[in-house]
PDB file of C-alpha atoms in Angstrom:
ATOM      1  CA  MET A   1      11.712  10.278 -15.856  1.00 84.00           C
ATOM      2  CA  SER A   2       7.742   9.342 -16.126  1.00 91.00           C
ATOM      3  CA  ALA A   3       4.863  12.052 -15.604  1.00 94.00           C
ATOM      4  CA  ARG A   4       3.875  10.200 -12.364  1.00 96.00           C
ATOM      5  CA  ALA A   5       8.036  10.416 -10.900  1.00 96.00           C
ATOM      6  CA  GLN A   6       7.943  14.015 -12.160  1.00 97.00           C
ATOM      7  CA  GLN A   7       5.001  14.668  -9.974  1.00 97.00           C
ATOM      8  CA  VAL A   8       6.615  13.477  -7.300  1.00 98.00           C
ATOM      9  CA  VAL A   9      10.580  14.833  -7.614  1.00 98.00           C
ATOM     10  CA  ALA A  10       7.991  18.413  -7.140  1.00 97.00           C
ATOM     11  CA  LEU A  11       5.830  17.482  -4.054  1.00 97.00           C
ATOM     12  CA  LEU A  12       8.991  16.431  -2.228  1.00 97.00           C
ATOM     13  CA  LYS A  13      10.882  19.476  -3.513  1.00 96.00           C
ATOM     14  CA  ALA A  14       7.934  21.500  -2.201  1.00 94.00           C
ATOM     15  CA  ILE A  15       8.429  20.469   1.166  1.00 94.00           C
ATOM     16  CA  GLU A  16      11.604  22.956   1.140  1.00 93.00           C
ATOM     17  CA  THR A  17       9.813  25.669  -0.965  1.00 93.00           C
ATOM     18  CA  ARG A  18       6.703  25.971   0.131  1.00 92.00           C
ATOM     19  CA  ASP A  19       5.217  25.791  -3.426  1.00 92.00           C
ATOM     20  CA  GLN A  20       1.775  24.989  -3.289  1.00 92.00           C
ATOM     21  CA  GLU A  21       1.112  23.927  -6.996  1.00 95.00           C
ATOM     22  CA  PRO A  22       2.798  20.616  -6.763  1.00 95.00           C
ATOM     23  CA  MET A  23       0.314  19.593  -3.790  1.00 94.00           C
ATOM     24  CA  GLY A  24      -2.456  19.501  -6.572  1.00 94.00           C
ATOM     25  CA  VAL A  25      -1.472  16.022  -6.881  1.00 97.00           C
ATOM     26  CA  ILE A  26      -2.424  14.755  -3.728  1.00 97.00           C
ATOM     27  CA  ASN A  27      -6.016  13.824  -3.601  1.00 96.00           C
ATOM     28  CA  PRO A  28      -7.877  16.228  -1.132  1.00 94.00           C
ATOM     29  CA  ALA A  29     -10.750  13.613  -0.516  1.00 94.00           C
ATOM     30  CA  LYS A  30      -8.468  10.589   0.260  1.00 94.00           C
ATOM     31  CA  TYR A  31      -5.119  10.366   1.339  1.00 97.00           C
ATOM     32  CA  ILE A  32      -4.013   7.783   3.499  1.00 97.00           C
ATOM     33  CA  GLN A  33      -0.626   8.432   6.051  1.00 98.00           C
ATOM     34  CA  HIS A  34       1.489   5.479   7.196  1.00 98.00           C
ATOM     35  CA  ASN A  35       4.618   7.635   8.050  1.00 97.00           C
ATOM     36  CA  ILE A  36       3.089   7.025  12.032  1.00 96.00           C
ATOM     37  CA  ALA A  37       4.438  10.869  12.959  1.00 94.00           C
ATOM     38  CA  VAL A  38       2.295  12.535  10.512  1.00 95.00           C
ATOM     39  CA  ALA A  39      -1.383  12.857  11.205  1.00 96.00           C
ATOM     40  CA  ASP A  40      -3.685  11.059   8.402  1.00 95.00           C
ATOM     41  CA  GLY A  41      -4.904  12.858   5.670  1.00 93.00           C
ATOM     42  CA  PRO A  42      -4.151  16.157   3.649  1.00 93.00           C
ATOM     43  CA  ALA A  43      -4.850  18.182   7.370  1.00 92.00           C
ATOM     44  CA  GLY A  44      -1.619  15.870   7.918  1.00 92.00           C
ATOM     45  CA  VAL A  45       0.334  16.893   5.687  1.00 91.00           C
ATOM     46  CA  ALA A  46      -0.355  20.955   6.141  1.00 90.00           C
ATOM     47  CA  GLN A  47       0.149  20.184   9.858  1.00 92.00           C
ATOM     48  CA  LEU A  48       4.232  19.098   8.822  1.00 89.00           C
ATOM     49  CA  LEU A  49       4.761  21.632   6.473  1.00 88.00           C
ATOM     50  CA  LYS A  50       3.955  24.299   9.298  1.00 89.00           C
ATOM     51  CA  GLU A  51       6.041  22.346  12.089  1.00 89.00           C
ATOM     52  CA  LEU A  52       8.827  22.448   9.780  1.00 88.00           C
ATOM     53  CA  PRO A  53      11.719  25.444   9.956  1.00 87.00           C
ATOM     54  CA  ARG A  54      11.677  27.146   6.537  1.00 84.00           C
ATOM     55  CA  ASP A  55      15.485  28.454   6.442  1.00 87.00           C
ATOM     56  CA  SER A  56      16.547  24.729   7.383  1.00 89.00           C
ATOM     57  CA  THR A  57      14.371  22.674   5.700  1.00 93.00           C
ATOM     58  CA  ARG A  58      15.835  20.641   2.510  1.00 96.00           C
ATOM     59  CA  VAL A  59      14.961  18.320  -0.410  1.00 96.00           C
ATOM     60  CA  ASN A  60      17.121  16.460  -3.142  1.00 97.00           C
ATOM     61  CA  THR A  61      15.822  13.485  -5.013  1.00 98.00           C
ATOM     62  CA  VAL A  62      18.603  11.273  -5.913  1.00 98.00           C
ATOM     63  CA  ARG A  63      16.499   8.349  -7.793  1.00 98.00           C
ATOM     64  CA  VAL A  64      13.345   7.600  -8.564  1.00 98.00           C
ATOM     65  CA  PHE A  65      11.260   4.514 -10.292  1.00 98.00           C
ATOM     66  CA  GLU A  66       7.478   3.207 -10.333  1.00 97.00           C
ATOM     67  CA  ASP A  67       5.984   0.003 -10.611  1.00 98.00           C
ATOM     68  CA  GLY A  68       3.003  -0.234 -11.533  1.00 97.00           C
ATOM     69  CA  ASP A  69       0.826   2.503  -9.239  1.00 97.00           C
ATOM     70  CA  PHE A  70       3.331   2.749  -6.837  1.00 98.00           C
ATOM     71  CA  VAL A  71       6.563   5.766  -7.187  1.00 98.00           C
ATOM     72  CA  VAL A  72       9.629   5.424  -4.682  1.00 98.00           C
ATOM     73  CA  ALA A  73      11.768   8.277  -4.226  1.00 98.00           C
ATOM     74  CA  HIS A  74      15.267   7.996  -2.741  1.00 98.00           C
ATOM     75  CA  SER A  75      15.966  11.477  -1.080  1.00 98.00           C
ATOM     76  CA  GLU A  76      17.815  12.952   1.563  1.00 98.00           C
ATOM     77  CA  TYR A  77      16.718  15.399   3.765  1.00 96.00           C
ATOM     78  CA  ASN A  78      17.003  18.369   6.544  1.00 94.00           C
ATOM     79  CA  PHE A  79      14.140  17.811   8.659  1.00 87.00           C
ATOM     80  CA  PHE A  80      15.372  19.237  12.144  1.00 87.00           C
ATOM     81  CA  GLY A  81      19.190  17.917  10.809  1.00 92.00           C
ATOM     82  CA  PRO A  82      20.305  15.430   7.574  1.00 96.00           C
ATOM     83  CA  LYS A  83      18.319  12.569   6.456  1.00 97.00           C
ATOM     84  CA  ILE A  84      17.743   9.773   4.241  1.00 98.00           C
ATOM     85  CA  GLY A  85      14.921   9.061   3.155  1.00 98.00           C
ATOM     86  CA  PHE A  86      12.576   6.666   0.698  1.00 98.00           C
ATOM     87  CA  ASP A  87       8.928   7.566  -0.109  1.00 98.00           C
ATOM     88  CA  VAL A  88       6.638   5.524  -1.439  1.00 98.00           C
ATOM     89  CA  PHE A  89       3.208   7.111  -3.687  1.00 98.00           C
ATOM     90  CA  ARG A  90       0.106   5.249  -4.759  1.00 98.00           C
ATOM     91  CA  PHE A  91      -1.188   7.136  -7.048  1.00 98.00           C
ATOM     92  CA  GLU A  92      -5.569   6.190  -7.971  1.00 97.00           C
ATOM     93  CA  GLY A  93      -6.880   8.288 -10.739  1.00 93.00           C
ATOM     94  CA  GLY A  94      -3.945  10.138 -11.431  1.00 95.00           C
ATOM     95  CA  LEU A  95      -3.815  11.902  -8.020  1.00 98.00           C
ATOM     96  CA  ILE A  96      -2.239  10.648  -5.095  1.00 98.00           C
ATOM     97  CA  VAL A  97      -3.794   8.269  -2.523  1.00 98.00           C
ATOM     98  CA  GLU A  98      -1.342   6.846  -0.116  1.00 98.00           C
ATOM     99  CA  HIS A  99       2.130   7.309   1.276  1.00 98.00           C
ATOM    100  CA  TRP A 100       4.442   5.227   3.295  1.00 98.00           C
ATOM    101  CA  ASP A 101       8.334   6.221   4.259  1.00 98.00           C
ATOM    102  CA  ASN A 102      11.575   5.240   6.496  1.00 98.00           C
ATOM    103  CA  LEU A 103      13.746   7.948   7.431  1.00 97.00           C
ATOM    104  CA  GLN A 104      17.677   7.300   8.993  1.00 97.00           C
ATOM    105  CA  GLU A 105      19.467   9.803  10.039  1.00 97.00           C
ATOM    106  CA  THR A 106      22.412  10.698   8.015  1.00 97.00           C
ATOM    107  CA  ALA A 107      25.605   8.611   8.325  1.00 96.00           C
ATOM    108  CA  GLY A 108      29.188   7.726   7.321  1.00 88.00           C
ATOM    109  CA  PRO A 109      30.328   7.464   5.429  1.00 96.00           C
ATOM    110  CA  ASN A 110      31.302   3.962   5.483  1.00 96.00           C
ATOM    111  CA  PRO A 111      34.510   2.091   5.481  1.00 95.00           C
ATOM    112  CA  SER A 112      34.355   1.852   1.791  1.00 96.00           C
ATOM    113  CA  GLY A 113      33.926   5.839   1.354  1.00 97.00           C
ATOM    114  CA  HIS A 114      30.059   5.431   0.135  1.00 97.00           C
ATOM    115  CA  THR A 115      27.824   7.726   1.541  1.00 98.00           C
ATOM    116  CA  MET A 116      23.762   6.163   2.675  1.00 98.00           C
ATOM    117  CA  ILE A 117      22.456   7.993  -1.451  1.00 97.00           C
ATOM    118  CA  ASP A 118      25.894   8.130  -3.634  1.00 97.00           C
ATOM    119  CA  GLY A 119      25.805   5.290  -6.491  1.00 97.00           C
ATOM    120  CA  PRO A 120      23.646   5.051  -9.652  1.00 98.00           C
ATOM    121  CA  THR A 121      20.363   7.261 -10.178  1.00 97.00           C
ATOM    122  CA  THR A 122      18.594   6.126 -13.284  1.00 96.00           C
ATOM    123  CA  PRO A 123      16.937   2.448 -13.714  1.00 97.00           C
ATOM    124  CA  THR A 124      18.097  -0.128 -16.283  1.00 97.00           C
ATOM    125  CA  ASP A 125      17.338  -3.305 -18.170  1.00 97.00           C
ATOM    126  CA  LEU A 126      13.840  -2.381 -17.574  1.00 97.00           C
ATOM    127  CA  ASP A 127      12.827  -5.678 -19.965  1.00 97.00           C
ATOM    128  CA  SER A 128      14.257  -7.090 -16.742  1.00 97.00           C
ATOM    129  CA  THR A 129      12.278  -6.516 -13.899  1.00 98.00           C
ATOM    130  CA  GLU A 130       9.987  -9.365 -12.788  1.00 97.00           C
ATOM    131  CA  ALA A 131      13.128 -11.490 -12.526  1.00 98.00           C
ATOM    132  CA  ASN A 132      15.087  -9.231 -10.099  1.00 98.00           C
ATOM    133  CA  LYS A 133      12.126  -9.053  -8.645  1.00 97.00           C
ATOM    134  CA  ALA A 134      12.008 -12.666  -7.578  1.00 97.00           C
ATOM    135  CA  LEU A 135      15.821 -12.457  -7.177  1.00 97.00           C
ATOM    136  CA  VAL A 136      15.669  -9.997  -4.516  1.00 97.00           C
ATOM    137  CA  ARG A 137      12.676 -11.578  -3.099  1.00 96.00           C
ATOM    138  CA  ARG A 138      14.475 -15.017  -2.768  1.00 96.00           C
ATOM    139  CA  LEU A 139      17.651 -13.185  -1.658  1.00 95.00           C
ATOM    140  CA  VAL A 140      15.474 -11.632   1.556  1.00 93.00           C
ATOM    141  CA  ASP A 141      13.463 -14.743   2.156  1.00 94.00           C
ATOM    142  CA  ASP A 142      16.692 -16.814   1.798  1.00 93.00           C
ATOM    143  CA  ILE A 143      19.223 -15.134   3.841  1.00 89.00           C
ATOM    144  CA  LEU A 144      17.251 -12.476   6.420  1.00 88.00           C
ATOM    145  CA  VAL A 145      14.308 -13.827   7.053  1.00 91.00           C
ATOM    146  CA  ASN A 146      15.357 -17.478   7.366  1.00 90.00           C
ATOM    147  CA  GLY A 147      18.997 -17.329   8.128  1.00 85.00           C
ATOM    148  CA  ARG A 148      20.729 -19.681   5.396  1.00 89.00           C
ATOM    149  CA  MET A 149      23.651 -18.208   5.106  1.00 86.00           C
ATOM    150  CA  GLU A 150      24.882 -21.281   3.136  1.00 89.00           C
ATOM    151  CA  LEU A 151      22.910 -19.594   0.654  1.00 92.00           C
ATOM    152  CA  LEU A 152      24.557 -16.496   0.220  1.00 89.00           C
ATOM    153  CA  ALA A 153      27.780 -16.742  -1.679  1.00 89.00           C
ATOM    154  CA  GLY A 154      25.205 -17.442  -4.398  1.00 94.00           C
ATOM    155  CA  TYR A 155      23.350 -14.348  -5.078  1.00 96.00           C
ATOM    156  CA  PHE A 156      26.711 -12.222  -5.397  1.00 94.00           C
ATOM    157  CA  ASP A 157      28.917 -12.581  -8.652  1.00 92.00           C
ATOM    158  CA  GLY A 158      32.334 -13.851  -6.342  1.00 90.00           C
ATOM    159  CA  ASP A 159      32.957 -10.788  -4.089  1.00 92.00           C
ATOM    160  CA  ASN A 160      31.950  -8.453  -5.637  1.00 93.00           C
ATOM    161  CA  TYR A 161      28.970  -6.152  -4.106  1.00 94.00           C
ATOM    162  CA  ILE A 162      29.004  -1.957  -3.411  1.00 97.00           C
ATOM    163  CA  GLN A 163      27.986  -1.394  -0.141  1.00 97.00           C
ATOM    164  CA  HIS A 164      26.187   2.105   0.940  1.00 98.00           C
ATOM    165  CA  ASN A 165      25.039   0.884   4.605  1.00 96.00           C
ATOM    166  CA  PRO A 166      27.110   3.422   6.766  1.00 96.00           C
ATOM    167  CA  HIS A 167      28.624   0.787   8.963  1.00 93.00           C
ATOM    168  CA  ILE A 168      29.699  -1.856   6.278  1.00 94.00           C
ATOM    169  CA  ALA A 169      32.953  -2.207   3.972  1.00 95.00           C
ATOM    170  CA  ASP A 170      32.042  -3.236   0.084  1.00 96.00           C
ATOM    171  CA  LYS A 171      32.634  -6.959  -0.982  1.00 93.00           C
ATOM    172  CA  VAL A 172      30.411  -9.946   0.353  1.00 91.00           C
ATOM    173  CA  SER A 173      33.612 -10.412   3.094  1.00 91.00           C
ATOM    174  CA  GLY A 174      32.224  -7.284   4.401  1.00 90.00           C
ATOM    175  CA  LEU A 175      28.791  -7.853   5.159  1.00 88.00           C
ATOM    176  CA  ASN A 176      29.910 -10.658   5.898  1.00 85.00           C
ATOM    177  CA  ALA A 177      32.417  -8.831   8.436  1.00 88.00           C
ATOM    178  CA  ALA A 178      30.305  -6.541   9.662  1.00 86.00           C
ATOM    179  CA  MET A 179      27.073  -9.879  10.327  1.00 81.00           C
ATOM    180  CA  ARG A 180      30.480 -11.802  12.078  1.00 84.00           C
ATOM    181  CA  ALA A 181      30.996  -7.923  14.655  1.00 85.00           C
ATOM    182  CA  TRP A 182      27.463  -7.533  15.422  1.00 82.00           C
ATOM    183  CA  ALA A 183      27.144 -11.449  16.482  1.00 79.00           C
ATOM    184  CA  GLU A 184      29.881 -10.597  18.797  1.00 84.00           C
ATOM    185  CA  LYS A 185      28.501  -7.878  20.782  1.00 83.00           C
ATOM    186  CA  GLY A 186      24.925  -9.583  20.986  1.00 82.00           C
ATOM    187  CA  ILE A 187      23.332  -7.232  18.084  1.00 82.00           C
ATOM    188  CA  SER A 188      20.361  -9.422  16.691  1.00 82.00           C
ATOM    189  CA  LEU A 189      19.250  -8.527  13.779  1.00 86.00           C
ATOM    190  CA  LYS A 190      16.105 -10.091  12.279  1.00 88.00           C
ATOM    191  CA  PHE A 191      13.673 -10.374   9.769  1.00 92.00           C
ATOM    192  CA  ASP A 192       9.846 -11.081  10.068  1.00 94.00           C
ATOM    193  CA  ARG A 193       7.916 -10.566   7.117  1.00 94.00           C
ATOM    194  CA  VAL A 194       8.600  -8.919   3.636  1.00 95.00           C
ATOM    195  CA  HIS A 195       5.612  -6.070   3.269  1.00 97.00           C
ATOM    196  CA  LYS A 196       6.315  -5.075  -0.208  1.00 97.00           C
ATOM    197  CA  VAL A 197       8.242  -6.312  -3.301  1.00 98.00           C
ATOM    198  CA  LEU A 198       9.196  -2.682  -5.618  1.00 98.00           C
ATOM    199  CA  ALA A 199      11.005  -3.179  -8.553  1.00 98.00           C
ATOM    200  CA  GLN A 200      11.888  -1.774 -12.189  1.00 98.00           C
ATOM    201  CA  GLY A 201      14.502  -2.298 -14.210  1.00 98.00           C
ATOM    202  CA  ASN A 202      17.490  -3.000 -11.445  1.00 98.00           C
ATOM    203  CA  PHE A 203      16.066  -1.710  -9.050  1.00 98.00           C
ATOM    204  CA  VAL A 204      14.977  -3.135  -6.563  1.00 98.00           C
ATOM    205  CA  LEU A 205      13.209  -2.385  -2.948  1.00 98.00           C
ATOM    206  CA  VAL A 206      12.631  -4.443  -0.373  1.00 98.00           C
ATOM    207  CA  ILE A 207      10.591  -3.035   2.912  1.00 98.00           C
ATOM    208  CA  SER A 208      10.790  -5.230   5.648  1.00 97.00           C
ATOM    209  CA  GLU A 209       9.600  -5.776   9.348  1.00 97.00           C
ATOM    210  CA  GLY A 210      11.693  -6.947  12.416  1.00 95.00           C
ATOM    211  CA  ALA A 211      13.744  -6.000  14.985  1.00 94.00           C
ATOM    212  CA  LEU A 212      17.402  -4.412  15.523  1.00 90.00           C
ATOM    213  CA  GLY A 213      19.178  -5.272  18.711  1.00 88.00           C
ATOM    214  CA  GLY A 214      15.690  -6.198  20.314  1.00 90.00           C
ATOM    215  CA  GLN A 215      14.376  -3.137  18.642  1.00 93.00           C
ATOM    216  CA  HIS A 216      10.698  -2.975  16.695  1.00 96.00           C
ATOM    217  CA  THR A 217      12.316  -1.792  12.942  1.00 97.00           C
ATOM    218  CA  ALA A 218      11.201  -1.292   9.813  1.00 98.00           C
ATOM    219  CA  PHE A 219      13.690  -1.892   6.901  1.00 97.00           C
ATOM    220  CA  TYR A 220      13.820  -0.391   3.272  1.00 98.00           C
ATOM    221  CA  ASP A 221      16.372  -2.099   1.360  1.00 97.00           C
ATOM    222  CA  LEU A 222      17.433  -1.373  -2.182  1.00 98.00           C
ATOM    223  CA  PHE A 223      19.222  -3.485  -4.451  1.00 98.00           C
ATOM    224  CA  ARG A 224      20.953  -3.405  -7.724  1.00 98.00           C
ATOM    225  CA  VAL A 225      20.500  -5.979  -9.558  1.00 98.00           C
ATOM    226  CA  GLN A 226      23.743  -7.096 -12.735  1.00 97.00           C
ATOM    227  CA  ASP A 227      23.537  -9.974 -15.007  1.00 96.00           C
ATOM    228  CA  GLY A 228      21.574 -12.047 -12.886  1.00 96.00           C
ATOM    229  CA  LYS A 229      23.480 -11.263  -9.238  1.00 97.00           C
ATOM    230  CA  ILE A 230      23.276  -8.374  -6.598  1.00 97.00           C
ATOM    231  CA  ALA A 231      25.186  -5.563  -6.845  1.00 97.00           C
ATOM    232  CA  GLU A 232      25.033  -2.765  -4.719  1.00 97.00           C
ATOM    233  CA  HIS A 233      22.667  -2.228  -2.297  1.00 97.00           C
ATOM    234  CA  TRP A 234      21.188   1.129  -0.015  1.00 98.00           C
ATOM    235  CA  ASP A 235      19.136   0.949   2.755  1.00 98.00           C
ATOM    236  CA  VAL A 236      17.460   3.147   5.934  1.00 98.00           C
ATOM    237  CA  LEU A 237      16.303   1.804   8.903  1.00 97.00           C
ATOM    238  CA  GLU A 238      13.729   3.274  11.240  1.00 97.00           C
ATOM    239  CA  ALA A 239      12.258   2.115  14.553  1.00 97.00           C
ATOM    240  CA  ILE A 240       9.064   1.846  14.908  1.00 97.00           C
ATOM    241  CA  VAL A 241       7.698   3.982  18.447  1.00 96.00           C
ATOM    242  CA  PRO A 242       4.877   2.454  20.594  1.00 95.00           C
ATOM    243  CA  LYS A 243       1.216   2.497  18.548  1.00 94.00           C
ATOM    244  CA  GLU A 244       0.201   5.053  21.508  1.00 95.00           C
ATOM    245  CA  GLN A 245       2.388   7.564  20.498  1.00 96.00           C
ATOM    246  CA  TRP A 246       1.174   7.322  16.953  1.00 96.00           C
ATOM    247  CA  LYS A 247      -0.499  10.113  14.676  1.00 96.00           C
ATOM    248  CA  ASN A 248      -2.807   8.222  13.004  1.00 96.00           C
ATOM    249  CA  GLN A 249      -3.621   3.926  13.088  1.00 93.00           C
ATOM    250  CA  ASN A 250      -3.127   3.384   9.579  1.00 96.00           C
ATOM    251  CA  GLY A 251       0.561   1.696  10.855  1.00 95.00           C
ATOM    252  CA  LYS A 252       3.649   1.950   9.463  1.00 96.00           C
ATOM    253  CA  PHE A 253       3.050  -0.848   6.620  1.00 96.00           C
ATOM    254  CA  GLY A 254      -0.771  -2.325   5.317  1.00 91.00           C
ATOM    255  CA  PHE A 255       0.028  -2.586   1.910  1.00 88.00           C
TER     256      PHE A 255
END
């Protein structure tokens, strides 16, 4: 694990322990916050820590990887109840200057017995980063944004596919079954825009905006690629509240 990845893990753990030393990685003069439930700047982080109960707050970062100046963390939390989250930090001059995240209440295990967080934790195939990033970007554009379902099978190794969404079973057939069930219930899933794709080796995170059941939603989808095919998927979905409820005006995305 790189030094910056270690700093991110320590920073997130400090939310639980209230250790002040790891907080030193946040630039005191410039910290742009994209969690719209938290005020901007270091003061917003300090206020958040005051609001979180000391006796029940927990943070366990399960996987972390980096792409250029960005470090991605995938963690399980207890923030007023169990949650799974992705955090993205941008470094500049050795310090963190910007933060994005997505949180979802913990659910599952799914029909195949997988949790929202289990599975491989360390990126591999580091020399394939750009190829894997391009593959996943094409998948999201073709299937999720443009709805070209006839292309779906080409992205997978037969029916082999491990799923961590708490409501969907393994295999491509499980994904197809879930999408049919949603359609029958009138639940629409629409991706409007991909904001950022971050990758290291076989891990690729796609940050997108769209709607689920008509609700404005931020989608964080993590894919594991194996031999040029999609092998595994984790996600976190968070509804985006109306702008008048935001505690900062930086927006949920803004990459």
